[in-house]
XYZ file of C-alpha atoms in Angstrom:
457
model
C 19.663 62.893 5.432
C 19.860 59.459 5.996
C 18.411 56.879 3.995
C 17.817 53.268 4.404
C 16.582 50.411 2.100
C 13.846 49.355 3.650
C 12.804 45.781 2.585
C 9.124 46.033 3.788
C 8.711 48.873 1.368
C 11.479 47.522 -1.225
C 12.856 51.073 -1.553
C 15.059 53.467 -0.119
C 13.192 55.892 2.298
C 14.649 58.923 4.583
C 14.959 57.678 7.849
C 12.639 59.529 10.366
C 13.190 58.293 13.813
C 9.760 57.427 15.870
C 11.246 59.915 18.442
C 13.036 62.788 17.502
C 16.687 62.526 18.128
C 16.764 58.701 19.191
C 16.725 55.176 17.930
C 15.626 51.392 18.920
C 17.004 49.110 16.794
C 16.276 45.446 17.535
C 18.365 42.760 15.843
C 18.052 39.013 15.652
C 20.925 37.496 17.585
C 22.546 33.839 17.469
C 20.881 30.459 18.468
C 23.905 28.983 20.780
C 24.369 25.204 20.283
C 27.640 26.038 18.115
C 30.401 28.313 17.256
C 29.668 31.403 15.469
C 29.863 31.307 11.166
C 31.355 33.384 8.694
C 27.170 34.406 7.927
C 26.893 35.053 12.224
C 30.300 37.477 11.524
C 28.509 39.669 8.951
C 25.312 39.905 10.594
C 27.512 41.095 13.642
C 29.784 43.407 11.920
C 27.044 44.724 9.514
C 24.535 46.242 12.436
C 27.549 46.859 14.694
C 27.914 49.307 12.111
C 24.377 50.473 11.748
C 24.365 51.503 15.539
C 27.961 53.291 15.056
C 26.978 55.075 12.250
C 23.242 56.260 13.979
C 25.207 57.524 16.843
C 28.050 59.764 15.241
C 25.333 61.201 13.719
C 24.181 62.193 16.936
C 21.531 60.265 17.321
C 20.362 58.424 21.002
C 20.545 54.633 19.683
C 18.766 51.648 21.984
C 20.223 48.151 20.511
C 18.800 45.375 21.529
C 20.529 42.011 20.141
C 19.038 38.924 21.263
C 20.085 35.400 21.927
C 18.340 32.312 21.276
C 18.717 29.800 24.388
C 16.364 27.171 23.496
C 15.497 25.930 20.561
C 15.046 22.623 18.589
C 18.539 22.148 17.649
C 19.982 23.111 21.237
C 18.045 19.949 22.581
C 19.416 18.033 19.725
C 22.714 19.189 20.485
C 22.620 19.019 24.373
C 20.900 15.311 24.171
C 23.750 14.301 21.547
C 26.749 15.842 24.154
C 25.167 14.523 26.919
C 25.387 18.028 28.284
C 22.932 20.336 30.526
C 21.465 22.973 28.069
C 22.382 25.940 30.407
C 25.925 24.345 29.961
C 25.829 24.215 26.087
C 24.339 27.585 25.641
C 26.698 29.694 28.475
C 30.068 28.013 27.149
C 28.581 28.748 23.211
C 28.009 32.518 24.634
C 31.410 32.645 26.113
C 32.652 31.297 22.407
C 29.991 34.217 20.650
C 31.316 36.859 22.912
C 35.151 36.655 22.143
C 34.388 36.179 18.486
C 32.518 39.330 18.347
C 35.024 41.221 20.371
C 37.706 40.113 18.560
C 36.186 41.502 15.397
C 35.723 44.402 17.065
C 32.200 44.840 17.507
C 30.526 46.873 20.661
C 27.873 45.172 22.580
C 24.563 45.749 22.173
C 22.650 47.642 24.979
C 20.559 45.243 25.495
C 21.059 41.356 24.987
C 17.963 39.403 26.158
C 18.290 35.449 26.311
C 14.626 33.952 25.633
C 14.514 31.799 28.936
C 14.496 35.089 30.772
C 11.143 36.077 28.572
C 8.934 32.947 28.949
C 6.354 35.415 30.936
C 6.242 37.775 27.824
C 5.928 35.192 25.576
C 2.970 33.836 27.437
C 1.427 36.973 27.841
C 1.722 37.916 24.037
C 0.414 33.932 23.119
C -2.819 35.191 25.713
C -3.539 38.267 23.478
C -3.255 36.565 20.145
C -6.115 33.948 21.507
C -8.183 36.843 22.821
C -7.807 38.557 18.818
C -8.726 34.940 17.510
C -5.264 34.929 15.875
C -4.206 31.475 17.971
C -5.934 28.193 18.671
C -4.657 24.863 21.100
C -5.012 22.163 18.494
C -5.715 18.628 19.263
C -1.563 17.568 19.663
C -1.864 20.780 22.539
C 0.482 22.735 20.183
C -1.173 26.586 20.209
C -0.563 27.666 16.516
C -1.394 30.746 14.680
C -3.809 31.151 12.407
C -2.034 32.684 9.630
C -4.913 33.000 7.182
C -6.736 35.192 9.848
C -4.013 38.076 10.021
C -4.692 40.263 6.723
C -1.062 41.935 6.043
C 0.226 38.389 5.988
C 3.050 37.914 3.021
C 3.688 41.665 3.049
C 7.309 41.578 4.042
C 8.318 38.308 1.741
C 6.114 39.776 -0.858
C 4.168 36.737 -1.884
C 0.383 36.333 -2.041
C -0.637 33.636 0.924
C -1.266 30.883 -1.178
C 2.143 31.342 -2.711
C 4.056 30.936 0.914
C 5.596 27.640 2.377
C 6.500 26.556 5.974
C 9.842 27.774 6.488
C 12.541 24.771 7.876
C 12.070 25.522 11.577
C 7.849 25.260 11.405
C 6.760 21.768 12.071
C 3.439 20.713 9.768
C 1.436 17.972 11.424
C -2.219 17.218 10.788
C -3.194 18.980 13.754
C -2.683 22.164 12.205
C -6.242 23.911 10.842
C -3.405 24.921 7.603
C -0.107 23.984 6.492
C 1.133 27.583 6.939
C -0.017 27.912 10.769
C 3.080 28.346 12.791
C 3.806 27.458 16.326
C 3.425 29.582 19.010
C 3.679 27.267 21.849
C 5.089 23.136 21.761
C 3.447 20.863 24.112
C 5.966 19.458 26.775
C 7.707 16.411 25.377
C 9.360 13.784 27.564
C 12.991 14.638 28.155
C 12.764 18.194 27.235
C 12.551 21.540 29.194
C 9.151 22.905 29.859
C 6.967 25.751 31.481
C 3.926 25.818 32.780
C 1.410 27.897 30.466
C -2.558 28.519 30.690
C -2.201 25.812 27.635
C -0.175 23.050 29.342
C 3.451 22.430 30.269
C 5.594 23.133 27.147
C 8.027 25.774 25.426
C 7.706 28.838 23.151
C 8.103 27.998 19.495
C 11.143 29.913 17.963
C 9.212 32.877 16.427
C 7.555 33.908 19.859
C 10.804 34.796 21.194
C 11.624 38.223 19.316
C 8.515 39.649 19.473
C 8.329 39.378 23.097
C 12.047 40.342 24.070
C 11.381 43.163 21.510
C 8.078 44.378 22.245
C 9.157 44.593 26.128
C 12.791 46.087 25.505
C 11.555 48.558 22.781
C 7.848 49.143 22.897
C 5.473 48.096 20.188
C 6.452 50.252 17.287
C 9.616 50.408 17.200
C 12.501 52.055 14.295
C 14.751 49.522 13.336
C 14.351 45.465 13.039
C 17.722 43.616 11.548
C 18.811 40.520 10.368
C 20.010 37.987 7.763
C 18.381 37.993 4.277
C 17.525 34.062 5.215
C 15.281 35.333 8.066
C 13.099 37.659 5.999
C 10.510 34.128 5.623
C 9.359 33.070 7.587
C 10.991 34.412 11.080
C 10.335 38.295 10.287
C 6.938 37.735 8.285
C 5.432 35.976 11.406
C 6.921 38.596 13.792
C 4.789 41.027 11.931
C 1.686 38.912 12.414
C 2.503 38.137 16.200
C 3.206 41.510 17.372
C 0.558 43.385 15.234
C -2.201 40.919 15.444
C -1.298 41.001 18.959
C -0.884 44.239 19.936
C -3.241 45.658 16.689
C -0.380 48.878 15.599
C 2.295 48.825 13.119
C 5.012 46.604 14.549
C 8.342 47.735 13.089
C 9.302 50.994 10.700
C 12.061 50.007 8.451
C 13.192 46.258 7.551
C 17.172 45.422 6.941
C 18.717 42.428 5.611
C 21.860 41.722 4.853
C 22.491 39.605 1.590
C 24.132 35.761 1.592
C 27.709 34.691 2.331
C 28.332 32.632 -0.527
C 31.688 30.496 -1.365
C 32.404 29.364 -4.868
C 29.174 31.126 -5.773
C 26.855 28.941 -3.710
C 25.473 29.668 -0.517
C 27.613 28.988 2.493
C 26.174 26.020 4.377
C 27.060 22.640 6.370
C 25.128 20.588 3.782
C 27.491 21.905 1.124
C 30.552 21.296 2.779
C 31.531 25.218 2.504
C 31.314 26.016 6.133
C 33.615 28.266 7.753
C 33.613 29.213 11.293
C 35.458 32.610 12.727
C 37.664 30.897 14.807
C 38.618 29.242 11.671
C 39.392 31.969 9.610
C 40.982 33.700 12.083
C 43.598 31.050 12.560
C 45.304 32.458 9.518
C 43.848 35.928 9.128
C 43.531 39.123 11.767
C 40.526 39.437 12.718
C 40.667 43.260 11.434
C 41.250 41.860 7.919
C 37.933 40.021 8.096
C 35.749 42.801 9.372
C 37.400 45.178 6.675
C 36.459 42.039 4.374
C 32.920 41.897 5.593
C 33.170 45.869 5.146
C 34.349 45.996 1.741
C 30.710 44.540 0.052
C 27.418 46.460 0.676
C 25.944 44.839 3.213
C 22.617 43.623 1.037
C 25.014 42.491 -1.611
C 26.078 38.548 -1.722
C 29.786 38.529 0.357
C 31.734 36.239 -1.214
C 33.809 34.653 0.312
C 37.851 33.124 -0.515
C 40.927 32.696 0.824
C 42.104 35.284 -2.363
C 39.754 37.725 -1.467
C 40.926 37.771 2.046
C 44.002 38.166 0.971
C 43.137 41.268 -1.361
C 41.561 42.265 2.082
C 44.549 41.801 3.990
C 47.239 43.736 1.434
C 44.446 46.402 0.966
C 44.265 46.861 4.532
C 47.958 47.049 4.975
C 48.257 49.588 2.542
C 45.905 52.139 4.806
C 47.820 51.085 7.874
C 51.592 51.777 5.928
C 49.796 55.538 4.971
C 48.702 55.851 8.628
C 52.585 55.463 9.501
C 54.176 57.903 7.742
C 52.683 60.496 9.984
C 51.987 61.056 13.885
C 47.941 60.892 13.807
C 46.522 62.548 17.107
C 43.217 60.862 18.915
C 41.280 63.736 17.850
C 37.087 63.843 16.329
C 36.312 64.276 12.737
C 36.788 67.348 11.181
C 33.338 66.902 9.191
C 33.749 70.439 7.036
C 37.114 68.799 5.351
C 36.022 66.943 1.786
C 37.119 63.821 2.817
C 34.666 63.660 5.425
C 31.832 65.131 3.519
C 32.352 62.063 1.197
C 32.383 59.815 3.632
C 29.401 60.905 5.777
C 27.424 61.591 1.887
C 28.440 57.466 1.603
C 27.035 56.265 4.717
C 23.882 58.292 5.181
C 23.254 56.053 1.116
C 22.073 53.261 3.142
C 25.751 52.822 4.970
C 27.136 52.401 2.081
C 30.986 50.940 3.329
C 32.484 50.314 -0.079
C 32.090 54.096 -0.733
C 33.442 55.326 2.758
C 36.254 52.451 2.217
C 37.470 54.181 -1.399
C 37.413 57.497 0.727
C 39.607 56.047 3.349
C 41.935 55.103 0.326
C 41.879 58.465 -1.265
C 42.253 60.082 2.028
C 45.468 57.333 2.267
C 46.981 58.730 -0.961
C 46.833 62.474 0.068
C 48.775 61.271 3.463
C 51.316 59.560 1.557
C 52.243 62.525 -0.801
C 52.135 64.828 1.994
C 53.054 63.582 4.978
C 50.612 65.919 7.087
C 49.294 64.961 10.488
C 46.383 66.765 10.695
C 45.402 64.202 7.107
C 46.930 61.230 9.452
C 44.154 62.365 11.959
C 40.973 62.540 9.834
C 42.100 59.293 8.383
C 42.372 57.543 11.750
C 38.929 59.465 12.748
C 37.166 58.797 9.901
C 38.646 55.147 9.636
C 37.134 54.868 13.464
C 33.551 54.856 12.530
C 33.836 52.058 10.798
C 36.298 50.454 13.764
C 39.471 50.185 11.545
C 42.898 51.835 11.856
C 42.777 51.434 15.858
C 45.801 49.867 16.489
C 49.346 51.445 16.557
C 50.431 50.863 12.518
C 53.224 48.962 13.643
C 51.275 46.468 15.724
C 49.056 45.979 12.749
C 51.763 45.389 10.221
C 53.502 42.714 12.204
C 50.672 40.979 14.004
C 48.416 39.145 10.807
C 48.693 35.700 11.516
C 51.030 33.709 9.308
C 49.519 31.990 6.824
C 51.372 28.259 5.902
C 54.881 28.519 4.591
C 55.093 32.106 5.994
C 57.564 32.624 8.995
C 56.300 33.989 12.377
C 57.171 36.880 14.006
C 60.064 35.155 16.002
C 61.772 33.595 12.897
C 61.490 36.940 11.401
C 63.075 38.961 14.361
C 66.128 36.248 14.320
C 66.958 37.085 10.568
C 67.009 40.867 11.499
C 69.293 39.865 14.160
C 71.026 37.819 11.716
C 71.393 40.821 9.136
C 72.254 43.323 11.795
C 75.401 40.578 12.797
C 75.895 40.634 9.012
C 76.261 44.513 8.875
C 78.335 44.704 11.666
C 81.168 42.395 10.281
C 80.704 44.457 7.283
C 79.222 40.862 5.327
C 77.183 43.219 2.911
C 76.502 40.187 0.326
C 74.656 38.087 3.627
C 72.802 40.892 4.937
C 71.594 41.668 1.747
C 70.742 38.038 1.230
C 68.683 37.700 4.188
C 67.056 40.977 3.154
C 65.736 39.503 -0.281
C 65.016 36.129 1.135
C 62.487 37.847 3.745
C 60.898 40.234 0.985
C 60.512 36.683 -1.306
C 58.786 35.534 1.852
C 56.259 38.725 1.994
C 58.566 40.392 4.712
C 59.398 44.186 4.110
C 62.315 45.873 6.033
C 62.383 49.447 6.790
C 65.864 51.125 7.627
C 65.442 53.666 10.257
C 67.020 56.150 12.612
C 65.878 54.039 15.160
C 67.265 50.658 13.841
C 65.236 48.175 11.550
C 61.363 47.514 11.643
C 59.691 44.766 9.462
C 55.908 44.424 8.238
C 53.614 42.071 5.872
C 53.728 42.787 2.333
């Protein structure tokens, strides 16, 4: 049976679904005034995983992934560009989408943008005044009244008095206490509004989820996702804005995944550690950094360096140079062979990758002693779930992105043509030059049947 560590109850628990036989997850997606992050990558990768993992284990999965479209820091960004907002946010979507595909990672079924839920939001801001959970303060802000909702605290684990603001609640004095959020912002000059039963304004950033997940998914839902850094206060005030609202457990099972930290400090602009995926994947495949990603436990810290990419990378090369030495067929998972009972014992441990990753690599060393295709096929299968080992070997091996100093695939084909000219005037000392200057350089050449092939070392 499955288990996951479910942070609301700080323990593994089995994982019943609401239904039987089928899932709604519900993730928090990106706010889109900039390109995606090395942290946006693993909250990507890490669920994209979650949902291919519920459904080869035959479940019916629902995943809704949102997108924030307005927001504080989209204004800033628009009013500092001199852009529309629609503008910013569409050509930052367009940026979001081929950085997720080119990790790899499926699209969500659903993927609501919050402008499209203003209604919702309105209606759910209406229910919380009818509970006496919201009040219009003087500013004409409507805040909630976090003192009033009992469970309060029970996700972050703090008593009440303990808790803080998080950085994306304003505190004014027209707040009954410090720790009321808001639920609705009073239209401000230059900024985009809606009319409301409270005033021309916008939803506050917490709103947005519980609407767009309360409509996509129902109420009570299985499965809400996201970074460990939105546990307080985004998911704590979810709870209190969809239960005080709609008075019935809100969400079954909590996941976060832990920090990307660099140099052992979290990753942030501030710190001058910032990395974006269009970054990284200027010198690594983007395969390489979701087997990265893949390679901690997803609520461990992932830490990142160019090193540890680079253990990625060989690592990742050595399961591709196993795939090669046999014909795999596209074929499903044999699930009886031990392998694969392994691997599906690993995952159903709270998806746990760095297990099902060591089975890939023992399943790797069986294929290289014995050359068998049906072990080539349960290694590409298995390898599948996790959406590695889809590419011809080959392709793989030759296509990581050169890394400074290293020669491109063009320089590297003109030296085998070199060598081959070599052979053929029987110069044995020059071919065998250019054969040791291209393995110095992290090139390996494989003599074949059908003439000479080349990969990354």
């Amino acid at each position: 049976m499955l288990k996951i560590y479910n942070s609301l109850a700080r323990e593994k628990q089995e994982f019943v679904p609401i239904t039987p036989g089928s899932v709604r997850m519900y993730v928090c997606g990106m706010t889109v005034y900039d390109y995606c992050h090395l942290g946006h990558a693993r909250v990507l990768v890490v669920f994209d995983i979650v949902q291919r993992w519920l459904r080869a284990s035959g479940l019916q999965v629902t995943y809704v992934r949102n997108i924030t479209d307005i927001d504080d820091k989209i204004i800033k960004r628009a009013a500092e560009t001199g852009q529309d907002i629609g503008e910013l946010t569409g050509r930052f979507i367009d940026f979001m989408d081929q950085d997720a595909a080119a990790l790899g990672v499926e699209k969500p079924d659903h993927e609501p943008r919050a402008t499209a839920y203003v209604r919702q939001m309105l209606e759910l801001i209406g229910r919380l005044e009818s509970n006496g959970l919201a009040y219009q303060a003087a500013d004409g802000d409507v805040n909630f009244s976090v003192r009033k909702f009992p469970g309060y605290g029970k996700l972050s684990g703090k008593s009440i008095d303990d808790l803080r603001a998080g950085e994306r609640v304003e505190i004014d004095a027209a707040k009954e206490d410090p720790l009321d959020f808001v639920l609705w912002k009073r239209a401000r000059e230059g900024e985009p509004s809606w009319p409301s039963p409270w005033g021309d304004g916008r939803p506050g950033w917490h709103i947005e989820c519980s609407a767009m997940s309360s409509d996509l998914l129902g109420q009570h839902f299985d499965i809400h996702g996201g970074g460990q850094d939105l546990q307080f206060p985004h998911h704590e005030n979810e709870i209190a804005q969809s239960e005080g609202a709609h008075r019935c457990r809100f969400v079954n099972y909590w996941m976060h995944n832990g920090f990307v930290r660099v140099a052992d400090e979290k990753m942030s602009k501030s710190l001058g550690n910032f990395f974006t995926i269009r970054e990284i994947l200027k010198s690594y495949d983007p395969e390489v950094l979701r087997f990265f990603i893949l390679r901690a436990h997803y609520r461990s810290p992932l830490n990142y360096s160019d090193s540890h990419l680079d253990d990625a990378r060989q690592a990742l090369t050595r399961l591709y140079t196993a795939l090669k030495t046999a014909d795999a067929a596209i074929a499903p998972v044999d699930w009886d062979e031990p392998h694969a009972v392994r691997f599906r014992q690993a995952m159903n441990d709270d998806f746990n990758t760095p297990e099902a990753c060591a089975v890939l690599f023992d399943l790797a060393g069986e294929l290289n002693r014995q050359r068998s295709s049906s072990l080539a096929t349960q290694l590409r299968a298995l390898a599948s779930l996790l959406g590695l080992l889809t590419r011809d070997p080959q392709v793989f091996l030759q296509a990581s992105p050169p890394r400074d100093g290293e020669s491109s695939a063009e320089q590297i084909e003109a030296l085998i043509a070199d060598r081959l000219a070599a052979k053929k005037r029987k110069d044995f000392a020059a071919a065998d030059r250019i054969r040791s200057e291209l393995l110095a350089a992290g090139i390996v050449l494989e003599d074949g049947a059908a003439g000479t092939t080349w990969r990354r070392s």
